[in-house]
Every structure is written in C-alpha cells, then in structure tokens.
Amino acid sequence: MEIRLDKGNVFEHISEAELNSLQGRMEDCSDALLEKTCKGNDYLGWVNLPGKIKAEEIIAIKNAAERFLDESEVVVIIGIGGSYLGARAVIDALTHNFSCIQSQKARKHPLILFAGQNLSEDYLSDLLEILDKKDYSIVVISKSGTTTEPAIAFRILEQHIEDKYGKDISKRRIIAITDKARGSLKKLAGKTGYETFVIPDDVGGRFSVLTPVGLLPIAIAGLDIGELLEGAKEMSAAIKGNSSFEKNIAFYYAAIRYLLFNKGKVIEMFVNYNPSLHYFTEWWKQLYGESEGKQGKGIFPAGADLTTDLHSMGQLMQDGVRNIFETILWVEKPRKELTVPEDKANYDELNYIAGKRINEVNEKAMLGTEQAHKAGGLPVIKISIPELNERNLGALIYFFEYACALSGLLLDVNPFDQPGVEEYKKNMFKLLGK
Ligand code: PA5
C-alpha cells in the first residue's frame, strides 16, 4: 500500500504504552464493524462496498456517463452533505484547476457544477443564467429524497430544463440517485420515468462515495471509477488483514486521535498543500464531524489549505491555545512540471531557487511548517500519498472511512447517525409555516 502514515512527534504528547494499551479495544471495535455487532450496525454496507459493487452497475454508470458526454457541456449535480461532497472531493482533486474556463474540447468531458448544497438565491440565479446558454443535464441525488436544499434546487432546474428542451428530451437529461423505495424523489422519478440509480439501504450519506452517489458524477467528469474502486479494495484488504498498529494505518490514526483527544487536543486541523484538495478536506470534515460529534463528544474537524492559510490561520496554529493537533495530507509528486525561472535583474532576490521545481519549494514550506508547529507544541501526524490519481484517492477514502468508524466506536457513539442535524430543520420548517 502506497499510503504512509508518519507518526511525527505524537509520542511527545502520548506514550507508546498508552497506545499499546488500546490494541485490544481497537481489535474489538474492528471485529464489531466486520461482524456487524456495533452501534449503527444497519449502516455497515460501506465496509464491503468496494468489492461488492456489481459489474452491471458499473457498466450502467459508465453508459449513463457516456450519454451525458455526448449531449452536455455542463452536468449539474444536485445534492448536499454526503450526497455531493465525496464526488466533489475526487473531481476537484483530479481535474484541471481551471476546468470551469477550459474549452469543452480541451476538457474532453462535461463541466461539473453543483447545486442544492445551499439556499442562496444569488447562487441559483447565477446558475440559471449560465445554464440558459449551455447544453446541460442533471443528476439529482438524495437518499432520503426529502432534503429541502436539493429539493428546491431540483424543482427550479427541472422546470428550467423542461422549458429549454421540452418534457421528452429533458427526461433523458435527468438521472435520479435515491432510495430504492422511499422518499419524494423516488416517487417523482417513478412517475416521470427518469433513469434511476439506487443508494443501498445500509450505506449512509457520508459513507456513500463508492456507490452511484459518487461514482456517477466522477465517471461523468471523465475519471476512472474502476481504479478508484481498486484502490479502495486494496486498502480494505490491507486494513482487514492486519491488526498491529505498525501495519494497520486505520488503527494507528484512530487510536492516536483518540489519545490526543483525551489529552485535551479537541481540534484536528487537517491541512493540505494543494488547492485541488480543498474539497477532499471538506469531505473529511463532514465524515468526521457528523460521525463523531454527538453526546457531548467528538474532535472538532477543522481544515486549512496551505500555504494559503498560513497567511490567515498560521499565527493561531503556531501560537494560539494548544488544544489543536495537525494532520498533514501530503502528495509527493505533482501531475505537472514547472520550475522557478532565472531572472537576470533578480530584484525579487529569488535566483537562489531558480531552476527548482515549484513542488520542491512547496515541500520545503511543508517541512519548515511541520518543524515550526512541532516546536510550537502541536502534535503533528503526516499522511503521504505518492501522487493524486484515482487509485490512491480510492485507498484514502476507504482508509478515512474505516478510521472514522473506529474513532466513533472508541468514543462509544453511533458513528452512522446524525440526530443533531434535525434540530435546525425543525425550527426552519416551523418558521416557514410547514
Ligand atoms: O451523511 C449524511 O447522511 C448526510 O450528510 C446526508 O448525506 C445529507 O444530509 C443529505 O441527505 P440526503 O441524501 O437524504 O438528501
């Protein structure tokens, strides 16, 4: 497995004895996940997902993606939370940073835009303005089929696409991903005859990226979903085949986080050094926040894009309250090559790095920051992957999912529900007069 977890300086904050004393509990939590005896055991479908998805379903996903490729310059993915973040994380990580202004020919695949993840009138109005002038299709995703944000976005876009192409053509341009039987979206898709993919009953939203929820948008963006699943499968085998901390990075990561939390490190700052990983961080934040944050427990999952945020959050990380630990996600090799040019005048005095790859400068910034943060009293963990590709991201996704489930079980919460999310909805519905 090409993903490495470097324990950094954590043993300045916890002891090896403390870690080793968790071995038995980690094994129990992992066994409970695999034997489906843990809390939330009706939502464990994701555990065996990478090897379980049927070949026919993958073919159907690829066929749908092909059809959209022929017909659409833009595909709007409608969904919120677990119904869009995983897809967005992978698509942003692996496509051109400026795909939104690339030509269709250069991009070779439809541009993916997102809706239904907010209630901004301006956002939706701006989107409609863009869609007036583009050939587009829609993928609407909601497991419950009743979530307000995507339901509103879909109501608006469904009317827009029907006005644009007529009912018959627009029917081919809409795909719904939802529960196999329940919810208004299922009802609507059944009535209208939209092509539909099913979210398995036993997979919750934030663990659903390796179902059609993530796979269809990722395939539409031209990425290799077979490789993504292979990477996840490899990671699943590696995690399930080994329970020693040295060999099982999911055990290691979950145990270290738990011990740090118990020492008052209640905030985890997840940092990347690559702007295309911004949404990977957002996916990670949702996964850990919704899974662990309950019954007065849970590490607060925060994120920063470095080096950008060193100029905003850097001071606090270096010198603020020492209740933070840092997890670095480092990608060793960039996809492209660029060096710092020589400049005769050298007014900026940068000639000492002329000829160096930008990534070398980025790496030195990462190493320098890591040293500074360690010296400033932050526990630092580093997770490295050789490069950004589908296989490595599939492995990372599975690794974080498994470690998240273990983390929740260590805290003795149900990692697979989110009862707290209902509170704002109750108030909103009341205020809206529902
Ligand atoms: O992880 C979860 O279960 C949630 O974040 C959901 O994905 C999110 O609330 C969207 O729900 P739905 O797919 O039912 O619209």
GROMACS .gro file of C-alpha atoms and ligand atoms in nm:
model
  449
    1MET     CA    1   0.000   0.000   0.000
    2GLU     CA    2   0.144   0.331  -0.109
    3ILE     CA    3  -0.012   0.544   0.162
    4ARG     CA    4   0.221   0.618   0.451
    5LEU     CA    5   0.133   0.743   0.797
    6ASP     CA    6   0.418   0.917   0.973
    7LYS     CA    7   0.354   0.945   1.348
    8GLY     CA    8   0.563   1.261   1.361
    9ASN     CA    9   0.606   1.388   1.717
   10VAL     CA   10   0.292   1.237   1.868
   11PHE     CA   11   0.494   1.039   2.121
   12GLU     CA   12   0.594   1.368   2.279
   13HIS     CA   13   0.223   1.401   2.367
   14ILE     CA   14   0.108   1.044   2.426
   15SER     CA   15   0.308   0.742   2.535
   16GLU     CA   16   0.372   0.419   2.346
   17ALA     CA   17   0.233   0.236   2.649
   18GLU     CA   18  -0.095   0.429   2.616
   19LEU     CA   19  -0.111   0.341   2.250
   20ASN     CA   20  -0.035  -0.026   2.309
   21SER     CA   21  -0.295  -0.048   2.582
   22LEU     CA   22  -0.558   0.036   2.318
   23GLN     CA   23  -0.470  -0.261   2.099
   24GLY     CA   24  -0.740  -0.488   2.242
   25ARG     CA   25  -1.013  -0.222   2.219
   26MET     CA   26  -0.917  -0.142   1.860
   27GLU     CA   27  -0.947  -0.508   1.768
   28ASP     CA   28  -1.285  -0.532   1.941
   29CYS     CA   29  -1.414  -0.223   1.757
   30SER     CA   30  -1.287  -0.355   1.426
   31ASP     CA   31  -1.437  -0.700   1.488
   32ALA     CA   32  -1.768  -0.537   1.581
   33LEU     CA   33  -1.762  -0.349   1.247
   34LEU     CA   34  -1.681  -0.662   1.049
   35GLU     CA   35  -1.924  -0.882   1.238
   36LYS     CA   36  -2.192  -0.612   1.234
   37THR     CA   37  -2.243  -0.611   1.609
   38CYS     CA   38  -2.153  -0.245   1.673
   39LYS     CA   39  -2.376   0.059   1.723
   40GLY     CA   40  -2.542   0.159   1.396
   41ASN     CA   41  -2.495  -0.189   1.254
   42ASP     CA   42  -2.772  -0.142   0.998
   43TYR     CA   43  -2.545   0.109   0.818
   44LEU     CA   44  -2.238  -0.103   0.755
   45GLY     CA   45  -2.286  -0.168   0.385
   46TRP     CA   46  -1.986   0.056   0.306
   47VAL     CA   47  -1.744  -0.185   0.480
   48ASN     CA   48  -1.751  -0.436   0.193
   49LEU     CA   49  -1.863  -0.196  -0.077
   50PRO     CA   50  -1.554  -0.175  -0.299
   51GLY     CA   51  -1.556  -0.548  -0.371
   52LYS     CA   52  -1.933  -0.583  -0.371
   53ILE     CA   53  -2.049  -0.341  -0.636
   54LYS     CA   54  -2.185  -0.540  -0.930
   55ALA     CA   55  -2.022  -0.530  -1.274
   56GLU     CA   56  -2.362  -0.450  -1.432
   57GLU     CA   57  -2.399  -0.145  -1.211
   58ILE     CA   58  -2.056  -0.017  -1.312
   59ILE     CA   59  -2.147  -0.067  -1.678
   60ALA     CA   60  -2.479   0.116  -1.628
   61ILE     CA   61  -2.293   0.405  -1.461
   62LYS     CA   62  -2.039   0.423  -1.744
   63ASN     CA   63  -2.316   0.412  -2.006
   64ALA     CA   64  -2.503   0.695  -1.839
   65ALA     CA   65  -2.180   0.897  -1.822
   66GLU     CA   66  -2.120   0.833  -2.195
   67ARG     CA   67  -2.467   0.953  -2.281
   68PHE     CA   68  -2.415   1.278  -2.090
   69LEU     CA   69  -2.075   1.323  -2.253
   70ASP     CA   70  -2.242   1.322  -2.595
   71GLU     CA   71  -2.524   1.554  -2.500
   72SER     CA   72  -2.398   1.800  -2.244
   73GLU     CA   73  -2.140   2.069  -2.198
   74VAL     CA   74  -2.238   2.101  -1.833
   75VAL     CA   75  -2.378   1.848  -1.585
   76VAL     CA   76  -2.531   1.986  -1.267
   77ILE     CA   77  -2.500   1.758  -0.965
   78ILE     CA   78  -2.774   1.838  -0.714
   79GLY     CA   79  -2.715   1.714  -0.360
   80ILE     CA   80  -2.594   1.818  -0.015
   81GLY     CA   81  -2.365   1.671   0.254
   82GLY     CA   82  -2.280   1.311   0.179
   83SER     CA   83  -2.478   1.335  -0.143
   84TYR     CA   84  -2.219   1.559  -0.310
   85LEU     CA   85  -1.900   1.606  -0.106
   86GLY     CA   86  -1.731   1.277  -0.198
   87ALA     CA   87  -1.785   1.330  -0.570
   88ARG     CA   88  -1.668   1.689  -0.546
   89ALA     CA   89  -1.359   1.586  -0.350
   90VAL     CA   90  -1.248   1.338  -0.617
   91ILE     CA   91  -1.345   1.551  -0.917
   92ASP     CA   92  -1.167   1.861  -0.786
   93ALA     CA   93  -0.859   1.660  -0.689
   94LEU     CA   94  -0.817   1.503  -1.032
   95THR     CA   95  -0.939   1.753  -1.288
   96HIS     CA   96  -0.788   2.076  -1.415
   97ASN     CA   97  -0.780   2.353  -1.154
   98PHE     CA   98  -0.943   2.588  -1.404
   99SER     CA   99  -1.176   2.344  -1.580
  100CYS     CA  100  -1.455   2.600  -1.547
  101ILE     CA  101  -1.289   2.821  -1.808
  102GLN     CA  102  -1.139   2.547  -2.025
  103SER     CA  103  -1.299   2.489  -2.363
  104GLN     CA  104  -1.519   2.182  -2.396
  105LYS     CA  105  -1.261   2.040  -2.642
  106ALA     CA  106  -0.972   2.082  -2.400
  107ARG     CA  107  -1.172   1.945  -2.111
  108LYS     CA  108  -1.296   1.643  -2.311
  109HIS     CA  109  -1.576   1.594  -2.056
  110PRO     CA  110  -1.871   1.794  -1.932
  111LEU     CA  111  -1.803   2.062  -1.676
  112ILE     CA  112  -1.947   1.955  -1.342
  113LEU     CA  113  -2.134   2.222  -1.148
  114PHE     CA  114  -2.304   2.174  -0.812
  115ALA     CA  115  -2.639   2.287  -0.678
  116GLY     CA  116  -2.868   2.204  -0.390
  117GLN     CA  117  -2.586   2.242  -0.137
  118ASN     CA  118  -2.707   2.585  -0.020
  119LEU     CA  119  -3.016   2.804  -0.016
  120SER     CA  120  -2.864   3.108  -0.180
  121GLU     CA  121  -3.097   3.288  -0.417
  122ASP     CA  122  -2.798   3.453  -0.586
  123TYR     CA  123  -2.619   3.120  -0.638
  124LEU     CA  124  -2.920   2.959  -0.803
  125SER     CA  125  -2.998   3.268  -1.011
  126ASP     CA  126  -2.640   3.287  -1.137
  127LEU     CA  127  -2.650   2.916  -1.220
  128LEU     CA  128  -2.969   2.959  -1.423
  129GLU     CA  129  -2.807   3.244  -1.616
  130ILE     CA  130  -2.518   3.013  -1.710
  131LEU     CA  131  -2.749   2.722  -1.796
  132ASP     CA  132  -2.958   2.943  -2.028
  133LYS     CA  133  -2.663   2.937  -2.266
  134LYS     CA  134  -2.533   2.581  -2.219
  135ASP     CA  135  -2.641   2.232  -2.315
  136TYR     CA  136  -2.679   2.061  -1.984
  137SER     CA  137  -2.804   1.759  -1.792
  138ILE     CA  138  -2.886   1.698  -1.426
  139VAL     CA  139  -2.801   1.431  -1.171
  140VAL     CA  140  -3.016   1.475  -0.861
  141ILE     CA  141  -2.900   1.286  -0.552
  142SER     CA  142  -3.085   1.244  -0.224
  143LYS     CA  143  -3.102   0.929  -0.019
  144SER     CA  144  -3.399   1.042   0.186
  145GLY     CA  145  -3.545   1.214  -0.116
  146THR     CA  146  -3.685   1.482   0.113
  147THR     CA  147  -3.393   1.715   0.189
  148THR     CA  148  -3.501   2.077   0.142
  149GLU     CA  149  -3.192   2.226  -0.025
  150PRO     CA  150  -3.163   1.976  -0.314
  151ALA     CA  151  -3.542   1.952  -0.346
  152ILE     CA  152  -3.570   2.328  -0.406
  153ALA     CA  153  -3.277   2.329  -0.649
  154PHE     CA  154  -3.426   2.036  -0.840
  155ARG     CA  155  -3.771   2.192  -0.858
  156ILE     CA  156  -3.615   2.504  -1.016
  157LEU     CA  157  -3.378   2.322  -1.251
  158GLU     CA  158  -3.636   2.065  -1.358
  159GLN     CA  159  -3.864   2.347  -1.471
  160HIS     CA  160  -3.574   2.522  -1.642
  161ILE     CA  161  -3.460   2.214  -1.834
  162GLU     CA  162  -3.816   2.131  -1.940
  163ASP     CA  163  -3.867   2.487  -2.066
  164LYS     CA  164  -3.541   2.460  -2.255
  165TYR     CA  165  -3.574   2.118  -2.421
  166GLY     CA  166  -3.936   2.011  -2.371
  167LYS     CA  167  -4.054   1.730  -2.145
  168ASP     CA  168  -3.946   1.435  -2.364
  169ILE     CA  169  -3.587   1.541  -2.427
  170SER     CA  170  -3.532   1.668  -2.075
  171LYS     CA  171  -3.639   1.330  -1.940
  172ARG     CA  172  -3.326   1.180  -2.098
  173ARG     CA  173  -3.118   1.454  -1.944
  174ILE     CA  174  -3.212   1.381  -1.583
  175ILE     CA  175  -3.087   1.098  -1.365
  176ALA     CA  176  -3.202   1.046  -1.005
  177ILE     CA  177  -2.998   0.866  -0.738
  178THR     CA  178  -3.206   0.781  -0.435
  179ASP     CA  179  -3.350   0.514  -0.209
  180LYS     CA  180  -3.489   0.204  -0.377
  181ALA     CA  181  -3.841   0.257  -0.241
  182ARG     CA  182  -3.886   0.558  -0.013
  183GLY     CA  183  -3.896   0.936  -0.044
  184SER     CA  184  -4.044   1.201  -0.272
  185LEU     CA  185  -3.754   1.182  -0.518
  186LYS     CA  186  -3.817   0.811  -0.570
  187LYS     CA  187  -4.186   0.882  -0.622
  188LEU     CA  188  -4.113   1.161  -0.868
  189ALA     CA  189  -3.855   0.955  -1.062
  190GLY     CA  190  -4.102   0.668  -1.084
  191LYS     CA  191  -4.378   0.895  -1.217
  192THR     CA  192  -4.162   1.075  -1.471
  193GLY     CA  193  -3.956   0.774  -1.579
  194TYR     CA  194  -3.614   0.927  -1.507
  195GLU     CA  195  -3.328   0.680  -1.514
  196THR     CA  196  -3.254   0.593  -1.151
  197PHE     CA  197  -2.965   0.451  -0.952
  198VAL     CA  198  -3.014   0.317  -0.604
  199ILE     CA  199  -2.831   0.410  -0.284
  200PRO     CA  200  -2.811   0.087  -0.083
  201ASP     CA  201  -3.025   0.086   0.233
  202ASP     CA  202  -2.727   0.003   0.451
  203VAL     CA  203  -2.498   0.287   0.333
  204GLY     CA  204  -2.538   0.631   0.492
  205GLY     CA  205  -2.479   0.956   0.301
  206ARG     CA  206  -2.125   1.037   0.415
  207PHE     CA  207  -2.009   0.679   0.354
  208SER     CA  208  -2.164   0.665   0.005
  209VAL     CA  209  -1.892   0.796  -0.228
  210LEU     CA  210  -1.819   0.444  -0.360
  211THR     CA  211  -2.187   0.392  -0.459
  212PRO     CA  212  -2.353   0.560  -0.760
  213VAL     CA  213  -2.373   0.875  -0.543
  214GLY     CA  214  -2.004   0.937  -0.602
  215LEU     CA  215  -1.931   0.705  -0.891
  216LEU     CA  216  -2.172   0.855  -1.146
  217PRO     CA  217  -2.058   1.219  -1.111
  218ILE     CA  218  -1.695   1.103  -1.102
  219ALA     CA  219  -1.743   0.898  -1.421
  220ILE     CA  220  -1.917   1.193  -1.591
  221ALA     CA  221  -1.607   1.401  -1.512
  222GLY     CA  222  -1.407   1.150  -1.717
  223LEU     CA  223  -1.232   0.979  -1.427
  224ASP     CA  224  -1.165   0.608  -1.389
  225ILE     CA  225  -1.410   0.467  -1.136
  226GLY     CA  226  -1.264   0.116  -1.177
  227GLU     CA  227  -0.929   0.240  -1.044
  228LEU     CA  228  -1.099   0.428  -0.761
  229LEU     CA  229  -1.271   0.106  -0.651
  230GLU     CA  230  -0.950  -0.095  -0.691
  231GLY     CA  231  -0.764   0.144  -0.461
  232ALA     CA  232  -1.041   0.117  -0.202
  233LYS     CA  233  -1.039  -0.262  -0.234
  234GLU     CA  234  -0.663  -0.278  -0.177
  235MET     CA  235  -0.692  -0.057   0.130
  236SER     CA  236  -0.981  -0.262   0.262
  237ALA     CA  237  -0.775  -0.581   0.231
  238ALA     CA  238  -0.474  -0.418   0.398
  239ILE     CA  239  -0.680  -0.291   0.693
  240LYS     CA  240  -0.872  -0.611   0.743
  241GLY     CA  241  -0.562  -0.828   0.711
  242ASN     CA  242  -0.362  -0.673   0.992
  243SER     CA  243  -0.434  -0.560   1.340
  244SER     CA  244  -0.090  -0.442   1.451
  245PHE     CA  245  -0.054  -0.065   1.480
  246GLU     CA  246   0.262  -0.067   1.269
  247LYS     CA  247   0.084  -0.230   0.977
  248ASN     CA  248  -0.274  -0.106   1.011
  249ILE     CA  249  -0.280   0.268   0.946
  250ALA     CA  250  -0.653   0.297   1.018
  251PHE     CA  251  -0.597   0.153   1.368
  252TYR     CA  252  -0.300   0.381   1.412
  253TYR     CA  253  -0.473   0.700   1.304
  254ALA     CA  254  -0.793   0.631   1.504
  255ALA     CA  255  -0.600   0.538   1.819
  256ILE     CA  256  -0.367   0.840   1.805
  257ARG     CA  257  -0.662   1.077   1.755
  258TYR     CA  258  -0.847   0.922   2.047
  259LEU     CA  259  -0.549   0.951   2.281
  260LEU     CA  260  -0.479   1.309   2.175
  261PHE     CA  261  -0.845   1.398   2.230
  262ASN     CA  262  -0.823   1.260   2.583
  263LYS     CA  263  -0.521   1.488   2.641
  264GLY     CA  264  -0.730   1.795   2.555
  265LYS     CA  265  -0.642   1.816   2.184
  266VAL     CA  266  -1.003   1.873   2.086
  267ILE     CA  267  -0.945   2.026   1.742
  268GLU     CA  268  -0.789   1.844   1.448
  269MET     CA  269  -0.654   2.071   1.180
  270PHE     CA  270  -0.644   1.874   0.855
  271VAL     CA  271  -0.410   2.051   0.617
  272ASN     CA  272  -0.321   2.004   0.252
  273TYR     CA  273  -0.064   2.178   0.035
  274ASN     CA  274  -0.259   2.155  -0.287
  275PRO     CA  275  -0.567   2.368  -0.360
  276SER     CA  276  -0.726   2.085  -0.555
  277LEU     CA  277  -0.762   1.903  -0.222
  278HIS     CA  278  -0.983   2.173  -0.070
  279TYR     CA  279  -1.295   1.963  -0.118
  280PHE     CA  280  -1.121   1.648  -0.001
  281THR     CA  281  -1.081   1.834   0.327
  282GLU     CA  282  -1.448   1.934   0.318
  283TRP     CA  283  -1.545   1.568   0.265
  284TRP     CA  284  -1.318   1.463   0.553
  285LYS     CA  285  -1.469   1.734   0.778
  286GLN     CA  286  -1.821   1.611   0.712
  287LEU     CA  287  -1.724   1.246   0.757
  288TYR     CA  288  -1.564   1.302   1.097
  289GLY     CA  289  -1.787   1.585   1.219
  290GLU     CA  290  -2.118   1.409   1.158
  291SER     CA  291  -1.986   1.071   1.270
  292GLU     CA  292  -1.814   1.165   1.597
  293GLY     CA  293  -1.978   1.486   1.713
  294LYS     CA  294  -2.254   1.366   1.942
  295GLN     CA  295  -2.342   1.314   2.310
  296GLY     CA  296  -2.105   1.597   2.404
  297LYS     CA  297  -1.808   1.419   2.244
  298GLY     CA  298  -1.605   1.442   1.925
  299ILE     CA  299  -1.293   1.609   1.790
  300PHE     CA  300  -1.378   1.932   1.605
  301PRO     CA  301  -1.262   1.869   1.246
  302ALA     CA  302  -1.113   2.186   1.101
  303GLY     CA  303  -0.930   2.232   0.774
  304ALA     CA  304  -0.674   2.460   0.616
  305ASP     CA  305  -0.535   2.493   0.264
  306LEU     CA  306  -0.164   2.561   0.294
  307THR     CA  307   0.041   2.752   0.222
  308THR     CA  308  -0.256   2.987   0.154
  309ASP     CA  309  -0.392   2.973   0.508
  310LEU     CA  310  -0.052   3.011   0.671
  311HIS     CA  311  -0.120   3.376   0.597
  312SER     CA  312  -0.450   3.365   0.785
  313MET     CA  313  -0.454   3.070   1.027
  314GLY     CA  314  -0.078   3.031   1.063
  315GLN     CA  315  -0.044   3.257   1.364
  316LEU     CA  316  -0.316   3.075   1.558
  317MET     CA  317  -0.181   2.733   1.470
  318GLN     CA  318   0.170   2.830   1.574
  319ASP     CA  319   0.092   3.022   1.885
  320GLY     CA  320  -0.272   3.002   1.994
  321VAL     CA  321  -0.442   2.777   2.250
  322ARG     CA  322  -0.265   2.440   2.247
  323ASN     CA  323  -0.584   2.237   2.202
  324ILE     CA  324  -0.507   2.156   1.838
  325PHE     CA  325  -0.332   1.874   1.663
  326GLU     CA  326  -0.245   1.873   1.296
  327THR     CA  327  -0.286   1.607   1.030
  328ILE     CA  328  -0.098   1.682   0.708
  329LEU     CA  329  -0.212   1.526   0.382
  330TRP     CA  330   0.095   1.542   0.157
  331VAL     CA  331   0.110   1.447  -0.211
  332GLU     CA  332   0.466   1.362  -0.311
  333LYS     CA  333   0.457   1.409  -0.686
  334PRO     CA  334   0.263   1.677  -0.875
  335ARG     CA  335   0.088   1.595  -1.203
  336LYS     CA  336   0.275   1.861  -1.398
  337GLU     CA  337   0.620   2.022  -1.403
  338LEU     CA  338   0.712   2.386  -1.352
  339THR     CA  339   1.034   2.545  -1.231
  340VAL     CA  340   1.122   2.886  -1.088
  341PRO     CA  341   1.277   3.082  -1.378
  342GLU     CA  342   1.615   3.259  -1.368
  343ASP     CA  343   1.587   3.638  -1.381
  344LYS     CA  344   1.893   3.847  -1.463
  345ALA     CA  345   1.776   4.153  -1.271
  346ASN     CA  346   1.691   3.944  -0.964
  347TYR     CA  347   1.506   4.235  -0.797
  348ASP     CA  348   1.298   3.981  -0.604
  349GLU     CA  349   1.620   3.800  -0.495
  350LEU     CA  350   1.475   3.466  -0.590
  351ASN     CA  351   1.765   3.348  -0.804
  352TYR     CA  352   1.883   3.124  -0.519
  353ILE     CA  353   1.590   2.897  -0.604
  354ALA     CA  354   1.598   2.945  -0.982
  355GLY     CA  355   1.573   2.611  -1.159
  356LYS     CA  356   1.400   2.442  -0.865
  357ARG     CA  357   1.063   2.277  -0.913
  358ILE     CA  358   0.773   2.468  -0.754
  359ASN     CA  359   0.691   2.145  -0.575
  360GLU     CA  360   1.033   2.145  -0.412
  361VAL     CA  361   0.960   2.491  -0.273
  362ASN     CA  362   0.617   2.369  -0.160
  363GLU     CA  363   0.776   2.067   0.008
  364LYS     CA  364   1.028   2.283   0.192
  365ALA     CA  365   0.741   2.506   0.304
  366MET     CA  366   0.560   2.195   0.433
  367LEU     CA  367   0.871   2.065   0.613
  368GLY     CA  368   0.950   2.407   0.758
  369THR     CA  369   0.594   2.449   0.881
  370GLU     CA  370   0.591   2.099   1.027
  371GLN     CA  371   0.911   2.176   1.220
  372ALA     CA  372   0.775   2.508   1.341
  373HIS     CA  373   0.444   2.360   1.454
  374LYS     CA  374   0.616   2.075   1.637
  375ALA     CA  375   0.840   2.327   1.810
  376GLY     CA  376   0.529   2.531   1.892
  377GLY     CA  377   0.381   2.233   2.078
  378LEU     CA  378   0.144   2.093   1.818
  379PRO     CA  379   0.125   1.718   1.776
  380VAL     CA  380   0.168   1.655   1.403
  381ILE     CA  381   0.074   1.343   1.205
  382LYS     CA  382   0.157   1.315   0.834
  383ILE     CA  383  -0.024   1.105   0.575
  384SER     CA  384   0.159   1.088   0.242
  385ILE     CA  385   0.049   0.956  -0.094
  386PRO     CA  386   0.282   0.925  -0.394
  387GLU     CA  387   0.054   1.114  -0.635
  388LEU     CA  388  -0.302   1.220  -0.697
  389ASN     CA  389  -0.478   0.954  -0.901
  390GLU     CA  390  -0.796   0.752  -0.878
  391ARG     CA  391  -0.633   0.450  -0.715
  392ASN     CA  392  -0.468   0.649  -0.436
  393LEU     CA  393  -0.782   0.850  -0.370
  394GLY     CA  394  -0.990   0.531  -0.353
  395ALA     CA  395  -0.747   0.397  -0.094
  396LEU     CA  396  -0.752   0.724   0.103
  397ILE     CA  397  -1.131   0.733   0.104
  398TYR     CA  398  -1.159   0.381   0.241
  399PHE     CA  399  -0.883   0.445   0.495
  400PHE     CA  400  -1.054   0.757   0.631
  401GLU     CA  401  -1.395   0.588   0.638
  402TYR     CA  402  -1.267   0.288   0.832
  403ALA     CA  403  -1.064   0.500   1.073
  404CYS     CA  404  -1.367   0.726   1.124
  405ALA     CA  405  -1.592   0.435   1.214
  406LEU     CA  406  -1.329   0.308   1.459
  407SER     CA  407  -1.294   0.658   1.607
  408GLY     CA  408  -1.668   0.684   1.668
  409LEU     CA  409  -1.682   0.342   1.829
  410LEU     CA  410  -1.387   0.426   2.054
  411LEU     CA  411  -1.586   0.726   2.174
  412ASP     CA  412  -1.881   0.495   2.227
  413VAL     CA  413  -2.112   0.685   1.993
  414ASN     CA  414  -2.305   0.561   1.691
  415PRO     CA  415  -2.086   0.683   1.402
  416PHE     CA  416  -2.358   0.631   1.143
  417ASP     CA  417  -2.645   0.852   1.255
  418GLN     CA  418  -2.681   1.231   1.273
  419PRO     CA  419  -2.975   1.310   1.503
  420GLY     CA  420  -2.845   1.662   1.573
  421VAL     CA  421  -2.895   1.767   1.210
  422GLU     CA  422  -3.272   1.751   1.262
  423GLU     CA  423  -3.272   2.043   1.508
  424TYR     CA  424  -3.223   2.323   1.255
  425LYS     CA  425  -3.472   2.161   1.021
  426LYS     CA  426  -3.746   2.155   1.287
  427ASN     CA  427  -3.701   2.526   1.352
  428MET     CA  428  -3.676   2.614   0.983
  429PHE     CA  429  -3.995   2.424   0.898
  430LYS     CA  430  -4.176   2.591   1.186
  431LEU     CA  431  -4.057   2.934   1.072
  432LEU     CA  432  -4.165   2.854   0.717
  433GLY     CA  433  -4.509   2.750   0.842
  434LYS     CA  434  -4.487   2.388   0.729
  435PA5     O1  435  -2.413   1.186   0.586
  435PA5     C1  436  -2.533   1.206   0.581
  435PA5     O2  437  -2.616   1.116   0.598
  435PA5     C2  438  -2.587   1.344   0.547
  435PA5     O3  439  -2.486   1.437   0.536
  435PA5     C3  440  -2.664   1.339   0.416
  435PA5     O4  441  -2.582   1.294   0.313
  435PA5     C4  442  -2.722   1.476   0.379
  435PA5     O5  443  -2.797   1.527   0.484
  435PA5     C5  444  -2.810   1.465   0.255
  435PA5     O6  445  -2.913   1.375   0.276
  435PA5     P1  446  -2.998   1.318   0.157
  435PA5     O7  447  -2.910   1.240   0.066
  435PA5     O8  448  -3.102   1.233   0.222
  435PA5     O9  449  -3.060   1.434   0.085
   0.00000   0.00000   0.00000
